[in-house]
mmCIF file of N, CA and C in Angstrom:
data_model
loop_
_atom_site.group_PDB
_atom_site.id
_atom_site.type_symbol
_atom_site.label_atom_id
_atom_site.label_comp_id
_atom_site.label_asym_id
_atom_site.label_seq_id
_atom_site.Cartn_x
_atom_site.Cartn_y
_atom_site.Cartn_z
ATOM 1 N N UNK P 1 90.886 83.675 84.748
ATOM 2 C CA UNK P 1 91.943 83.510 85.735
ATOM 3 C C UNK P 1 91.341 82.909 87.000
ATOM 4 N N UNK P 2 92.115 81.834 87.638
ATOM 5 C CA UNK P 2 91.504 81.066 88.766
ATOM 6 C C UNK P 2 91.300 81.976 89.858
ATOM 7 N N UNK P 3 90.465 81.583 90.569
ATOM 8 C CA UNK P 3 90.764 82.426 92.207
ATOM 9 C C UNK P 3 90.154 81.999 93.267
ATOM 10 N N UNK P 4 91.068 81.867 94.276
ATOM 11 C CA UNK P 4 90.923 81.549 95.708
ATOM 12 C C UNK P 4 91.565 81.635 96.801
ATOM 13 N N UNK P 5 92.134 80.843 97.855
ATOM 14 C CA UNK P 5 92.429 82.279 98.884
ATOM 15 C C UNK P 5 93.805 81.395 98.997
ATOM 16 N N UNK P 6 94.899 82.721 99.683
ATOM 17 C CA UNK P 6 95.834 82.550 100.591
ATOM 18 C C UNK P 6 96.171 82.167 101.892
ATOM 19 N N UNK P 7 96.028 81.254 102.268
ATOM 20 C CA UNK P 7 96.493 81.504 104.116
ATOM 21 C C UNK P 7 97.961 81.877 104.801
ATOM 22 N N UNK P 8 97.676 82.408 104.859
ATOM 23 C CA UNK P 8 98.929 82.848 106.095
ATOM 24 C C UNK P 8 99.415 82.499 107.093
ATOM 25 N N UNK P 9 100.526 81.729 107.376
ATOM 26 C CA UNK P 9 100.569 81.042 108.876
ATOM 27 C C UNK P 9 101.820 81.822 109.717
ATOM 28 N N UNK P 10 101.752 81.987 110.993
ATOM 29 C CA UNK P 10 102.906 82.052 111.918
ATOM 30 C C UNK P 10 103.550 83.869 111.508
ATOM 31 N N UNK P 11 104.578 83.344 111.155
ATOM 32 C CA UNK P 11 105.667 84.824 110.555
ATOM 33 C C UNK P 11 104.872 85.493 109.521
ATOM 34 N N UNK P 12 104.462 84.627 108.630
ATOM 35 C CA UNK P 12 103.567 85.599 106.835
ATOM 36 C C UNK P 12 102.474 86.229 107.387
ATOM 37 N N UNK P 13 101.948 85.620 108.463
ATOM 38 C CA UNK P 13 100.368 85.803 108.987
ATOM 39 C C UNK P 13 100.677 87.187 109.891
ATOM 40 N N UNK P 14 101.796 87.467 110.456
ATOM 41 C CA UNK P 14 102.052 88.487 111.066
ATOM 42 C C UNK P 14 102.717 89.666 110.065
ATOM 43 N N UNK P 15 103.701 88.807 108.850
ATOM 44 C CA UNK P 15 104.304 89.923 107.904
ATOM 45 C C UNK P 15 102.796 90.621 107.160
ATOM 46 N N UNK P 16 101.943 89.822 106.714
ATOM 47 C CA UNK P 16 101.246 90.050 106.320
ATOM 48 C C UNK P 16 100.185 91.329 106.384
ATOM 49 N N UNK P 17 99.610 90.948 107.739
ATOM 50 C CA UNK P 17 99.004 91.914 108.589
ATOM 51 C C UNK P 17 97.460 90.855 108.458
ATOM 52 N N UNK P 18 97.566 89.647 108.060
ATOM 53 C CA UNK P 18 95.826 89.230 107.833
ATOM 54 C C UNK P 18 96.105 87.570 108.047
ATOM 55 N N UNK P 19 95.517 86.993 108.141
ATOM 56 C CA UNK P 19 95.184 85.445 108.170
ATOM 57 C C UNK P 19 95.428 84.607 106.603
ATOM 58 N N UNK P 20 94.546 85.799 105.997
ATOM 59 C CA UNK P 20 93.951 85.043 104.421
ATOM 60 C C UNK P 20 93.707 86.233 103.480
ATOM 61 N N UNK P 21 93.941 85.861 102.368
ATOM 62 C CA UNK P 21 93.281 86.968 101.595
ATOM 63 C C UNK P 21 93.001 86.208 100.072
ATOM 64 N N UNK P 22 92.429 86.599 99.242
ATOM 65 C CA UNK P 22 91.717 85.793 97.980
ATOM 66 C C UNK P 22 93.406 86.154 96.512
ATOM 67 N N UNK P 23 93.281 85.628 95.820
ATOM 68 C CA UNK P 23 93.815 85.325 95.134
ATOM 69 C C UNK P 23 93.395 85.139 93.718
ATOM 70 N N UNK P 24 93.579 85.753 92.506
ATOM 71 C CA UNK P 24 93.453 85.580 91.119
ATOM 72 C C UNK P 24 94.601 85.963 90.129
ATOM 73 N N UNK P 25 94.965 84.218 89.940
ATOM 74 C CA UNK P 25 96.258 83.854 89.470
ATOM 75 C C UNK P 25 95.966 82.211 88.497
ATOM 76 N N UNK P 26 97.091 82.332 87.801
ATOM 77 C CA UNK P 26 96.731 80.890 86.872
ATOM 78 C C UNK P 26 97.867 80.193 88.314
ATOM 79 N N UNK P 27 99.502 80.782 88.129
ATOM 80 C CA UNK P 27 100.276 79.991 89.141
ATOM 81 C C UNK P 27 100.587 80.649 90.553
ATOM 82 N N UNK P 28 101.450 79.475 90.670
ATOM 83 C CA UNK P 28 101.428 80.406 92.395
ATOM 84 C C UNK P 28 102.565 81.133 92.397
ATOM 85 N N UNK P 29 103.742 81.402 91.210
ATOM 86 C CA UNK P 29 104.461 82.273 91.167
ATOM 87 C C UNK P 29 103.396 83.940 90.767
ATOM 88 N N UNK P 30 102.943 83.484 90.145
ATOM 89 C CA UNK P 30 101.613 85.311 90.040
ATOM 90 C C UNK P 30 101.015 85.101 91.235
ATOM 91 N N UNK P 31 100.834 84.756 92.220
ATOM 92 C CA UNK P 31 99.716 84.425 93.390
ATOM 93 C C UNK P 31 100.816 85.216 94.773
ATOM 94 N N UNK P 32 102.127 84.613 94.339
ATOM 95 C CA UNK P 32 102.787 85.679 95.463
ATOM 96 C C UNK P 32 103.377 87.030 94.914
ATOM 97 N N UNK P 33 103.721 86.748 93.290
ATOM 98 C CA UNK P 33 103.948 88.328 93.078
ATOM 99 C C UNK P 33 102.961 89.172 93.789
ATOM 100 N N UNK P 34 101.976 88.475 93.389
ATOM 101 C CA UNK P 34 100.480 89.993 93.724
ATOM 102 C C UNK P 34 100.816 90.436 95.240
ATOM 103 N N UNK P 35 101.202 89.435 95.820
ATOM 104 C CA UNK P 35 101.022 89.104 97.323
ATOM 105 C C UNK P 35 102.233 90.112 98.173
ATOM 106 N N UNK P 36 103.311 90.149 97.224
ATOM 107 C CA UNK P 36 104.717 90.888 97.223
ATOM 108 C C UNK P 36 104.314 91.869 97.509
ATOM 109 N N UNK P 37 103.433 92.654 95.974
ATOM 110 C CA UNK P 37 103.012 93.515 95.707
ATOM 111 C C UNK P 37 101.673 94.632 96.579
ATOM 112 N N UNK P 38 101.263 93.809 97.185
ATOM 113 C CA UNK P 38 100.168 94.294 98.573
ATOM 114 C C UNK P 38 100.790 94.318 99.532
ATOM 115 N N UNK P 39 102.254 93.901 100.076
ATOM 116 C CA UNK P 39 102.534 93.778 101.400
ATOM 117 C C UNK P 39 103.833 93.766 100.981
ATOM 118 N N UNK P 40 104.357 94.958 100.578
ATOM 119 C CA UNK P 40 106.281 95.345 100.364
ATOM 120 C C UNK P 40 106.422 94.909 101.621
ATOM 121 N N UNK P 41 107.740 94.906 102.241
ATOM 122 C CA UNK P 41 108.597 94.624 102.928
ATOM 123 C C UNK P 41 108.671 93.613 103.630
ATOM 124 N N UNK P 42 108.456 93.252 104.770
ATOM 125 C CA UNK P 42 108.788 92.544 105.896
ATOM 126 C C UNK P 42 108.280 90.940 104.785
ATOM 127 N N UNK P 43 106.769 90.834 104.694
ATOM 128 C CA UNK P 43 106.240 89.813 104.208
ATOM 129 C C UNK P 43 107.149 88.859 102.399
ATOM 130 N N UNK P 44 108.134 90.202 102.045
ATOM 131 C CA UNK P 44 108.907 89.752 100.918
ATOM 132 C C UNK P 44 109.682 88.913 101.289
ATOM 133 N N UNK P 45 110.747 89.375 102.511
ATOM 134 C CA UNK P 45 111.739 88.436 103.357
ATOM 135 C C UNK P 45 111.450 87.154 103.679
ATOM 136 N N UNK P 46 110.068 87.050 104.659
ATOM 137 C CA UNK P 46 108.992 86.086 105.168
ATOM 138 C C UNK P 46 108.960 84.762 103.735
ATOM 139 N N UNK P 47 108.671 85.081 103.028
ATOM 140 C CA UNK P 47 108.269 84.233 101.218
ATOM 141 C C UNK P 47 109.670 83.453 101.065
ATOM 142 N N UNK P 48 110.746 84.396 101.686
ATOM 143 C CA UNK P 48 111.555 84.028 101.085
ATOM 144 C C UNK P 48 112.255 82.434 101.787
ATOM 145 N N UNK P 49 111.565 81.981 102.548
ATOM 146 C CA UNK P 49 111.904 80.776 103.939
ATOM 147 C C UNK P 49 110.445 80.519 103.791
ATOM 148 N N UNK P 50 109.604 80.278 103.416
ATOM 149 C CA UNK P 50 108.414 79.169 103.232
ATOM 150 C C UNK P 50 108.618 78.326 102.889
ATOM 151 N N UNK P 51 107.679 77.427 102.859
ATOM 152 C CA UNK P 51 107.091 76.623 101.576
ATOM 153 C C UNK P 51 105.445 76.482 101.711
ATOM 154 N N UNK P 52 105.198 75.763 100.587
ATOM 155 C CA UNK P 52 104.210 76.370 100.524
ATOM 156 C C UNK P 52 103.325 74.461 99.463
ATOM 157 N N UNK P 53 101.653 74.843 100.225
ATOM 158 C CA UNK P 53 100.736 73.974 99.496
ATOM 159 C C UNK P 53 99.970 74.382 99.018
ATOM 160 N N UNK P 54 99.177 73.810 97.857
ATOM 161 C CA UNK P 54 98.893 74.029 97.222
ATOM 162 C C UNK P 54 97.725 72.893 97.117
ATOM 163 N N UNK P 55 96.374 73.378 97.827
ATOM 164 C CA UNK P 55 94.893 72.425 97.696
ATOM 165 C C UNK P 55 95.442 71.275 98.416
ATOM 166 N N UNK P 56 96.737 71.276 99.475
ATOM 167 C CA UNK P 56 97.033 70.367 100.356
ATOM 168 C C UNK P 56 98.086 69.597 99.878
ATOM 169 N N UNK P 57 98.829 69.684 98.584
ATOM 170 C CA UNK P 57 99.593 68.965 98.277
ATOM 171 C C UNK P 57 100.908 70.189 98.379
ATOM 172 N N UNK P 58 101.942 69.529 98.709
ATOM 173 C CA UNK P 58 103.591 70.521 98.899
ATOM 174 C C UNK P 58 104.232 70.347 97.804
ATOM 175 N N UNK P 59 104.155 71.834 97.536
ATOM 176 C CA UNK P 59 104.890 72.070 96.530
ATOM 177 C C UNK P 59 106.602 71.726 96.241
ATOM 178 N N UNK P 60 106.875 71.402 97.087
ATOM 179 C CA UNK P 60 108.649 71.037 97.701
ATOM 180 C C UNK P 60 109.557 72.219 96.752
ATOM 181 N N UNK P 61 110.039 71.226 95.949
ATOM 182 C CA UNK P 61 111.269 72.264 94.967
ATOM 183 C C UNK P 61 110.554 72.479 93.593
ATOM 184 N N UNK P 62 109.172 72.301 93.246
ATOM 185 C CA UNK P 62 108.806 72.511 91.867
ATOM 186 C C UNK P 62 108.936 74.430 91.505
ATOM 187 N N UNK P 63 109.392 74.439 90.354
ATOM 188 C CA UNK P 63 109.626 76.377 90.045
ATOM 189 C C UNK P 63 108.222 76.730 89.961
ATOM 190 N N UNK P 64 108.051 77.614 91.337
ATOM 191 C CA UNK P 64 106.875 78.184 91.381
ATOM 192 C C UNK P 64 105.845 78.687 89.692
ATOM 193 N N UNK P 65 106.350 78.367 88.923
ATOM 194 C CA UNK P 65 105.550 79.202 87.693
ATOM 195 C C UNK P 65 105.238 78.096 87.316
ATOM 196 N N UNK P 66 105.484 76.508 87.422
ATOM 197 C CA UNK P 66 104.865 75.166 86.914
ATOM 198 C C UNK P 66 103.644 75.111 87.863
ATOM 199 N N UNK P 67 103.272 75.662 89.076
ATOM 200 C CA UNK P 67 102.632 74.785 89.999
ATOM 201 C C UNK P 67 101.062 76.107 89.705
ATOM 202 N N UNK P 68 100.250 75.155 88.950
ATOM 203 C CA UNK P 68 98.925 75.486 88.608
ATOM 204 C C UNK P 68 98.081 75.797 89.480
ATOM 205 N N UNK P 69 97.609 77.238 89.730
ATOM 206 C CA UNK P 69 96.049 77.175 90.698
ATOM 207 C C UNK P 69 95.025 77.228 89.856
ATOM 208 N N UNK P 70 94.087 76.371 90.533
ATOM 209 C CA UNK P 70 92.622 75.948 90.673
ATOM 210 C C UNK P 70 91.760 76.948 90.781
ATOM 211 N N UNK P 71 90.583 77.353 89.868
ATOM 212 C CA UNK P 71 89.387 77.664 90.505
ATOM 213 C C UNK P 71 88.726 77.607 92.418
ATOM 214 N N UNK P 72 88.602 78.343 93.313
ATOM 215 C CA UNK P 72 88.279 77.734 94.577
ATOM 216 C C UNK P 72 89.492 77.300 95.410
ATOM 217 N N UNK P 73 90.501 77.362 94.830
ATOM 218 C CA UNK P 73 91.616 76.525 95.412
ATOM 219 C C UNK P 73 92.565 77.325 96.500
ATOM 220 N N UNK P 74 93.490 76.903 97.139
ATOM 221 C CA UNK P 74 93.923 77.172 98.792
ATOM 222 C C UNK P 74 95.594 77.158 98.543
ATOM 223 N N UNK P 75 96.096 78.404 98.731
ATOM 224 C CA UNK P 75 97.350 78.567 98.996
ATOM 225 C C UNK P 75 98.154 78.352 100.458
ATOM 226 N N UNK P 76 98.625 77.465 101.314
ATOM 227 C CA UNK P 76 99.287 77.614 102.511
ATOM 228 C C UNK P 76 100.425 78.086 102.322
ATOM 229 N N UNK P 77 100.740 79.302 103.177
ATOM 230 C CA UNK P 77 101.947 79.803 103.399
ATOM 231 C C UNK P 77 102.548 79.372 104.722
ATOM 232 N N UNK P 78 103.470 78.415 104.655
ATOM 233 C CA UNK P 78 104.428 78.294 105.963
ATOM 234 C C UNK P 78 105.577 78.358 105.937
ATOM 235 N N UNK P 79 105.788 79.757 107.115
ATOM 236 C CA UNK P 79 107.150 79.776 107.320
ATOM 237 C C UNK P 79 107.457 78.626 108.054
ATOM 238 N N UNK P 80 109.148 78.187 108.504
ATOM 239 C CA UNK P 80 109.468 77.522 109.071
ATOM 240 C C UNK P 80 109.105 77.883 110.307
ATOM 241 N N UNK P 81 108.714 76.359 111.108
ATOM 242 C CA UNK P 81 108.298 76.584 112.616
ATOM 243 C C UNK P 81 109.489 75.662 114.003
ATOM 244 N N UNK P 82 109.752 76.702 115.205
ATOM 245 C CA UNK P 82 110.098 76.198 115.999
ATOM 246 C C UNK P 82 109.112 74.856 116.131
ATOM 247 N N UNK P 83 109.784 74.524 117.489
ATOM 248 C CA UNK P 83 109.528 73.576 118.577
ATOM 249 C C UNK P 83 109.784 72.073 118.031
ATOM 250 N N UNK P 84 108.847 70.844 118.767
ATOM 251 C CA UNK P 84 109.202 69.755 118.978
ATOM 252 C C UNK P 84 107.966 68.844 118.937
#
């Protein structure tokens, strides 16, 4: 099973309670179950208004259970952000 880390940005990074945390998952639908699963509440809501990259590429509308993680590889979590 691949593994490498999560980042957390803005709202997730605060639902969260951490910046980053590691990850061992084939997709990134198992990569946020786990993620669900360490951080019930607030951070479930948070997931639910992301989007999210994947080794730098955006995942847009692909069903999270197609989109493959990598060995070493980098989850961005972004909620939507104010400003200009």
């Amino acid at each position: 099973m691949p593994a490498g880390t999560i980042r957390y940005w803005a709202a997730a990074k605060a639902a969260a309670g951490t910046a980053e945390e590691p990850y061992a998952a084939a997709t990134l639908a198992e990569a946020l179950d786990a993620a669900r699963a360490r951080h019930p509440g607030e951070l479930v809501q948070v997931l639910r208004r992301c989007s999210f990259l994947v080794d730098g590429d955006p995942v847009g509308t692909r069903e999270h259970e197609t989109v493959r993680l990598a060995e070493g590889g980098t989850v961005e979590v972004l909620p939507p952000f104010a400003g200009g």
